[in-house]
Amino acid sequence: MELRHLRYFVAVADAGSLTVAAEQTLHTSQPSLSRQIRDLEQEVGVQLMDRGAHGVELTPAGKAFLDHARMALLQAEAAKEAALRAAQPARPTFALGFMSGAEIGLLPEVDRVLRDEFPGIEIRLSSDYSPTLAKALMRRRLDAAFMRSEEYMGDLACRRVRTDPLIFVFPSDHRLASHAAVAPQEIVNETFYLPSKSAPAVRRAVLEYFNRAGIDLKPEHEVHNVVHAISMITSTRGVMLLPAYTKRYLPESITTRPVKGEVPTLDLVIAYHKANNSPILKLLLSRVGKLAGAAS
């Protein structure tokens, strides 16, 4: 008994006709198919099908044989797939996180670098706030993440990718839009928004900057992300300090100006667990210089 005998038998049982199975499913001649079914019945030792004018019907023995024939074909296919998987090398995977928004400039170059060296790599991406990415790195759920350095990094290490200056952001028809640059003292009487605690690194940089400038900052509200900032600035004509890379997201109704004098900055880093010895991570760390150019 061969697999082809089982395949032919199942095809005829499903079609209910030797002619239909031969022409539409198996693409063989009806006499040849009839001969194969007779050979199978001879091998099994009992009649499996009744041939009639209106097609074929399975005998009780044929009905019992059908379920086992289907299972044998499925197991043969599963065996083939298992052999193919075993013959192929394991596909390398790399779990990579991005601080929301940072992937726009970085991901194309990161993807190119990794796939050039590891052609079959599976890159698993996630985007979130830096504190959430840090927790995922500590729990070894991520291999690396492009993020802000957090105050508590525990067993994490990081390498600087780029430095982002902070810029003033406000409506395009705001009085400050006529200035080439804006000093911190010029926004004292403006409605000012502070980044929320969900972005602690940006919030900390803004507070420390105004503290050094001797300004007692009294923000009206807090914003959680760039989309929220756009909404609040547009609707209330407020002012914010945001990283310069956010300019690419802003509509025409909002403009930016550089900071006059000392410019506050934030580092974007690639962070990873100190115990991670992945060759993929080592490659990524060795290309930080090129990534910095792509990210700017």
Tab-separated table of C-alpha atoms in Angstrom, residues 89-193:
chain	number	residue	atom	x	y	z
A	89	PRO	CA	18.781	26.601	10.693
A	90	ALA	CA	16.927	28.347	13.499
A	91	ARG	CA	15.760	31.808	12.465
A	92	PRO	CA	17.452	34.499	14.577
A	93	THR	CA	15.094	36.864	16.378
A	94	PHE	CA	15.710	40.262	17.960
A	95	ALA	CA	13.224	42.171	20.113
A	96	LEU	CA	13.755	45.901	19.600
A	97	GLY	CA	11.980	48.802	21.291
A	98	PHE	CA	11.671	52.431	20.262
A	99	MET	CA	10.680	55.468	22.255
A	100	SER	CA	7.509	56.591	20.479
A	101	GLY	CA	8.458	58.683	17.454
A	102	ALA	CA	12.150	57.734	17.377
A	103	GLU	CA	11.584	54.867	14.954
A	104	ILE	CA	10.814	57.227	12.057
A	105	GLY	CA	14.424	58.277	11.633
A	106	LEU	CA	16.102	55.155	12.996
A	107	LEU	CA	14.184	52.076	11.933
A	108	PRO	CA	15.091	52.031	8.200
A	109	GLU	CA	18.828	52.127	8.943
A	110	VAL	CA	18.575	49.679	11.862
A	111	ASP	CA	16.612	47.284	9.664
A	112	ARG	CA	19.205	47.533	6.884
A	113	VAL	CA	22.153	46.975	9.249
A	114	LEU	CA	20.632	43.886	10.851
A	115	ARG	CA	19.368	42.272	7.644
A	116	ASP	CA	22.673	42.778	5.833
A	117	GLU	CA	24.439	40.672	8.478
A	118	PHE	CA	21.557	38.352	9.443
A	119	PRO	CA	19.434	37.911	6.254
A	120	GLY	CA	16.806	35.665	7.862
A	121	ILE	CA	16.371	37.706	11.031
A	122	GLU	CA	12.948	38.304	12.573
A	123	ILE	CA	12.823	41.769	14.147
A	124	ARG	CA	10.068	42.135	16.751
A	125	LEU	CA	9.232	45.804	17.219
A	126	SER	CA	7.533	47.694	20.041
A	127	SER	CA	6.988	51.399	20.655
A	128	ASP	CA	6.355	52.951	24.065
A	129	TYR	CA	7.455	55.462	26.695
A	130	SER	CA	11.043	55.143	27.929
A	131	PRO	CA	10.122	53.929	31.466
A	132	THR	CA	8.069	51.096	29.972
A	133	LEU	CA	10.901	50.143	27.617
A	134	ALA	CA	13.361	50.130	30.539
A	135	LYS	CA	11.162	47.705	32.478
A	136	ALA	CA	10.895	45.430	29.445
A	137	LEU	CA	14.700	45.428	29.103
A	138	MET	CA	15.157	44.590	32.779
A	139	ARG	CA	12.745	41.672	32.411
A	140	ARG	CA	14.640	40.546	29.278
A	141	ARG	CA	11.544	40.948	27.109
A	142	LEU	CA	13.503	43.264	24.821
A	143	ASP	CA	17.049	42.861	23.528
A	144	ALA	CA	17.615	46.588	23.029
A	145	ALA	CA	15.679	49.833	22.983
A	146	PHE	CA	16.218	53.342	21.638
A	147	MET	CA	15.036	55.526	24.504
A	148	ARG	CA	15.881	58.197	27.070
A	149	SER	CA	18.199	57.294	29.900
A	150	GLU	CA	16.169	56.809	33.075
A	151	GLU	CA	17.261	57.778	36.592
A	152	TYR	CA	17.259	54.131	37.689
A	153	MET	CA	18.696	51.806	35.069
A	154	GLY	CA	19.552	48.861	37.342
A	155	ASP	CA	21.291	46.158	35.300
A	156	LEU	CA	20.952	48.123	32.084
A	157	ALA	CA	23.764	49.708	30.112
A	158	CYS	CA	23.396	52.323	27.410
A	159	ARG	CA	25.293	54.058	24.646
A	160	ARG	CA	24.492	57.516	23.312
A	161	VAL	CA	23.074	57.618	19.786
A	162	ARG	CA	22.401	61.357	19.425
A	163	THR	CA	21.746	64.525	21.411
A	164	ASP	CA	18.428	66.315	20.897
A	165	PRO	CA	18.231	70.052	21.644
A	166	LEU	CA	14.973	71.332	23.119
A	167	ILE	CA	13.089	74.010	21.213
A	168	PHE	CA	10.160	76.292	21.971
A	169	VAL	CA	6.876	75.306	20.344
A	170	PHE	CA	3.825	77.596	19.996
A	171	PRO	CA	1.136	78.699	17.480
A	172	SER	CA	2.454	80.079	14.186
A	173	ASP	CA	0.747	83.445	14.744
A	174	HIS	CA	2.016	83.789	18.317
A	175	ARG	CA	3.869	86.998	19.216
A	176	LEU	CA	7.062	84.954	19.761
A	177	ALA	CA	7.011	83.811	16.129
A	178	SER	CA	8.638	87.114	15.133
A	179	HIS	CA	11.729	86.255	17.229
A	180	ALA	CA	14.729	84.457	15.773
A	181	ALA	CA	15.230	82.714	19.134
A	182	VAL	CA	13.369	82.774	22.440
A	183	ALA	CA	14.834	83.368	25.889
A	184	PRO	CA	13.258	81.602	28.887
A	185	GLN	CA	12.307	84.950	30.480
A	186	GLU	CA	10.066	85.713	27.486
A	187	ILE	CA	7.554	82.958	28.298
A	188	VAL	CA	7.042	83.854	31.986
A	189	ASN	CA	3.548	85.255	31.396
A	190	GLU	CA	2.566	82.697	28.754
A	191	THR	CA	0.375	79.629	29.178
A	192	PHE	CA	3.022	76.952	29.531
A	193	TYR	CA	2.630	73.174	29.341
